[in-house]
DNA sequence: TTTACATATCGAGATTTATCGATTAGTATA
DNA sequence: TATACTAATCGATAAATCTCGATATGTAAA
């Protein structure tokens, strides 16, 4: 079981907005339903959502949201992919299951 | 799945000492092995450890450790039982498994 | 090659958490 | 009941986190 720094991970998880973001990214279609002509902007081929859309949904500043996403990426909860001007973020489901397994067996 | 306030829970988990305490309480015999004549002070019938012993092990002040244990109890990670002058704390294994299940299925 | 736009980073003030020593509250014993 | 001891609470300071606006960086289009 690999869990390098549980404290950092839990710090990232101890914020309402960041938890919301994980939830939104779990079901992007439900939370980011846009007109069809905008879908190509919002959703890349693997379901990632761009920072701008997440910012709008979160109701916080762009800098804060970008910072949050970077934190989440650093502990492996999400991964990102840049396409042109946009950076798309999506959940790292494997990592999330690792976290669950860590708590179940090692906490 | 019952998880009233995940943010509070994760806040409690985002501290090295509190994580250590959970680990110590998981295997009390390994971490609190005392001379036989002191066992009755250290261990109550269900494996709880008293605040004094945890304080000594943690290397923080008594007030801090008591505060930490109270936090952990409030989110259900541990439970306590008072016997005379001592309050014995032990893990709430059911709750910990609930947390794992929450992350696995709902995060 | 300017310009425009999306995201990332920086610096700072407000809020929250960590941690202590001192004190208070319970409990048992002399 | 006076004393001693364990744990909980209180008040305060230091450290960390939250969050913003401003600025910088990267990319595409004019």
XYZ file of C-alpha atoms (C1' of nucleotides) in Angstrom:
274
model
C 0.000 0.000 0.000
C 1.543 3.231 -1.119
C 0.707 6.385 0.784
C 3.600 8.758 0.984
C 2.157 11.652 2.909
C -1.288 11.111 4.383
C -1.237 14.391 6.306
C -0.902 16.440 3.122
C -3.593 14.418 1.467
C -6.020 14.947 4.325
C -5.230 18.663 4.383
C -6.287 18.891 0.766
C -9.468 17.007 1.573
C -10.365 19.251 4.509
C -11.977 22.030 2.508
C -15.581 22.210 1.429
C -14.891 23.677 -1.999
C -12.220 21.156 -2.864
C -14.513 18.335 -1.806
C -17.212 19.862 -3.986
C -14.830 19.966 -6.923
C -14.139 16.258 -6.563
C -17.869 15.653 -6.521
C -18.460 17.790 -9.613
C -15.696 16.031 -11.489
C -17.205 12.687 -10.609
C -20.289 13.472 -12.698
C -19.263 16.254 -15.059
C -22.342 15.918 -17.250
C -24.650 16.648 -14.351
C -22.711 19.580 -13.044
C -21.359 21.214 -16.139
C -24.136 20.745 -18.651
C -23.494 23.387 -21.251
C -25.121 24.137 -24.604
C -23.946 21.698 -27.212
C -21.879 24.249 -29.079
C -19.780 24.838 -25.966
C -19.143 21.233 -25.107
C -15.901 21.062 -26.993
C -14.608 23.842 -24.802
C -15.759 22.322 -21.560
C -15.059 18.685 -22.046
C -12.003 17.147 -23.524
C -12.004 13.558 -24.782
C -11.504 12.065 -21.333
C -13.993 14.067 -19.401
C -11.770 16.761 -18.008
C -13.182 20.161 -17.104
C -11.326 23.404 -17.689
C -10.339 25.778 -14.900
C -12.688 28.495 -16.068
C -15.773 26.308 -15.810
C -14.761 25.068 -12.380
C -14.075 28.635 -11.284
C -17.515 29.757 -12.355
C -19.148 26.865 -10.517
C -17.096 27.364 -7.363
C -17.790 31.056 -7.044
C -14.236 31.793 -5.926
C -11.515 33.703 -7.704
C -9.693 32.176 -10.624
C -6.418 32.243 -8.722
C -7.884 30.401 -5.765
C -9.431 27.714 -7.922
C -6.238 27.226 -9.881
C -4.349 26.953 -6.621
C -6.797 24.396 -5.257
C -6.538 22.297 -8.389
C -2.765 22.368 -8.192
C -2.915 21.208 -4.571
C -5.238 18.385 -5.525
C -2.971 17.379 -8.333
C 0.093 17.369 -6.104
C -1.436 14.755 -3.837
C -2.684 12.825 -6.826
C -6.424 13.289 -6.438
C -6.745 14.803 -9.899
C -4.676 14.937 -13.061
C -4.505 17.588 -15.723
C -3.983 17.837 -19.419
C -3.402 20.993 -21.382
C -5.082 21.481 -24.745
C -4.326 24.826 -26.299
C -5.209 27.604 -23.937
C -7.138 25.331 -21.624
C -6.076 23.005 -18.871
C -8.518 20.192 -18.268
C -8.708 18.539 -14.893
C -10.221 15.175 -14.113
C -10.284 12.819 -11.152
C -7.654 10.175 -10.618
C -9.944 7.328 -9.674
C -7.115 4.911 -8.939
C -5.618 7.251 -6.438
C -8.945 7.805 -4.738
C -9.375 4.069 -4.348
C -5.880 3.875 -2.916
C -6.880 6.411 -0.313
C -9.930 4.360 0.606
C -7.801 1.229 0.891
C -5.268 3.064 3.031
C -7.922 4.101 5.500
C -9.523 0.697 5.500
C -6.340 -1.227 6.133
C -3.670 1.060 7.507
C -5.175 3.970 9.330
C -23.784 5.802 3.948
C -23.694 8.223 6.829
C -21.102 10.973 6.791
C -22.341 14.155 8.357
C -19.359 16.427 8.056
C -16.464 15.111 5.991
C -14.560 18.398 6.146
C -14.322 18.287 9.934
C -13.309 14.670 9.793
C -10.512 15.338 7.332
C -9.321 18.299 9.381
C -8.900 16.022 12.337
C -6.988 13.562 10.179
C -4.641 16.202 8.793
C -2.213 16.236 11.678
C 0.768 13.978 12.129
C 0.350 13.506 15.865
C -3.321 12.673 15.641
C -2.573 10.145 12.922
C 0.126 8.682 15.131
C -2.325 8.383 17.989
C -4.683 6.379 15.829
C -1.799 4.125 14.904
C -0.737 3.643 18.525
C -4.274 2.836 19.565
C -4.503 0.259 16.807
C -1.825 -1.851 18.483
C -1.697 -0.698 22.101
C 0.402 -3.638 23.263
C 3.207 -2.740 20.900
C 3.213 0.942 21.664
C 2.381 1.095 25.337
C 4.118 -1.957 26.730
C 4.484 -1.200 30.394
C 5.758 -3.253 33.313
C 3.169 -5.743 34.430
C 2.354 -3.934 37.647
C 1.315 -0.858 35.693
C -0.880 -2.582 33.166
C -4.029 -2.092 35.154
C -3.427 1.630 35.017
C -2.643 1.704 31.321
C -5.150 -0.674 29.894
C -8.771 -0.987 30.762
C -10.743 -4.089 29.896
C -11.367 -3.053 26.292
C -7.943 -1.877 25.331
C -8.299 1.831 25.990
C -5.293 3.946 26.843
C -5.374 6.761 29.350
C -4.601 10.360 28.446
C -1.435 10.432 30.526
C 0.147 7.540 28.662
C -0.763 9.014 25.290
C 0.601 12.373 26.398
C 3.914 10.836 27.357
C 4.179 9.024 24.040
C 3.201 12.078 21.992
C 5.673 14.417 23.612
C 3.179 17.291 23.615
C 1.514 19.005 26.522
C -1.310 17.343 28.423
C -3.721 20.043 27.337
C -2.881 19.609 23.673
C -3.254 15.854 23.808
C -6.535 16.078 25.654
C -7.747 18.574 23.094
C -6.704 16.321 20.209
C -8.477 13.349 21.742
C -11.622 15.398 22.193
C -11.487 16.440 18.539
C -11.056 12.845 17.460
C -13.950 11.793 19.614
C -16.196 14.509 18.222
C -15.829 13.158 14.698
C -16.204 9.612 15.978
C -12.715 8.273 15.315
C -12.251 7.303 18.965
C -14.473 6.754 21.958
C -13.740 7.232 25.627
C -14.673 5.685 28.912
C -13.935 7.098 32.322
C -12.805 4.811 35.110
C -12.084 6.663 38.305
C -9.545 9.349 37.696
C -8.652 8.054 34.265
C -10.254 8.482 30.899
C -9.451 5.655 28.523
C -9.551 6.235 24.790
C -9.789 3.589 22.118
C -10.417 3.512 18.394
C -13.890 3.313 16.939
C -13.202 0.714 14.290
C -16.685 0.855 12.845
C -16.414 4.545 12.243
C -13.018 4.160 10.599
C -14.451 1.595 8.217
C -17.306 3.967 7.482
C -14.774 6.600 6.506
C -13.051 4.168 4.169
C -16.387 3.229 2.599
C -17.301 6.886 2.198
C -14.128 7.595 0.280
C -14.458 4.457 -1.787
C -18.040 5.077 -2.835
C -18.944 8.701 -2.326
C -15.901 10.897 -2.541
C 4.303 40.152 -34.141
C 0.578 42.264 -31.647
C -3.389 41.160 -29.295
C -6.493 38.480 -26.641
C -7.485 34.996 -23.651
C -6.828 30.940 -20.177
C -4.176 29.539 -16.521
C -0.449 29.871 -13.094
C 2.130 32.317 -9.758
C 3.046 36.105 -6.401
C 2.370 38.988 -2.333
C -0.614 40.200 1.269
C -4.329 40.526 4.759
C -7.904 37.873 7.171
C -9.080 33.691 9.300
C -8.062 29.258 11.351
C -5.193 25.900 13.641
C -1.376 24.442 16.808
C 0.259 24.520 21.055
C 1.376 26.067 25.449
C 0.848 27.186 30.587
C -2.578 28.152 33.947
C -6.783 27.039 35.828
C -10.933 24.365 36.718
C -13.543 20.093 37.339
C -13.900 15.210 38.738
C -12.568 11.401 41.464
C -10.400 8.789 45.046
C -7.963 8.510 49.289
C -5.897 10.092 53.823
C -13.459 17.267 54.305
C -8.711 18.269 52.890
C -5.446 16.564 49.720
C -3.581 14.557 45.640
C -4.004 13.286 41.162
C -5.999 12.874 36.263
C -8.234 15.051 32.663
C -10.765 19.000 30.586
C -11.182 23.754 29.654
C -9.528 28.587 29.098
C -6.796 32.364 27.220
C -3.077 33.608 24.468
C 0.613 33.662 20.936
C 2.844 31.593 16.873
C 2.233 29.286 12.676
C -0.468 27.787 8.815
C -4.268 28.219 5.609
C -7.686 30.865 2.880
C -8.535 33.924 -0.414
C -8.034 37.875 -3.065
C -6.242 41.156 -6.745
C -2.290 41.908 -9.525
C 0.984 40.120 -12.460
C 3.341 36.699 -15.289
C 3.297 32.809 -18.530
C 1.719 30.166 -22.263
C -1.043 29.678 -26.415
C -3.854 30.890 -30.389
C -5.746 34.174 -33.538
C -5.703 38.628 -35.979
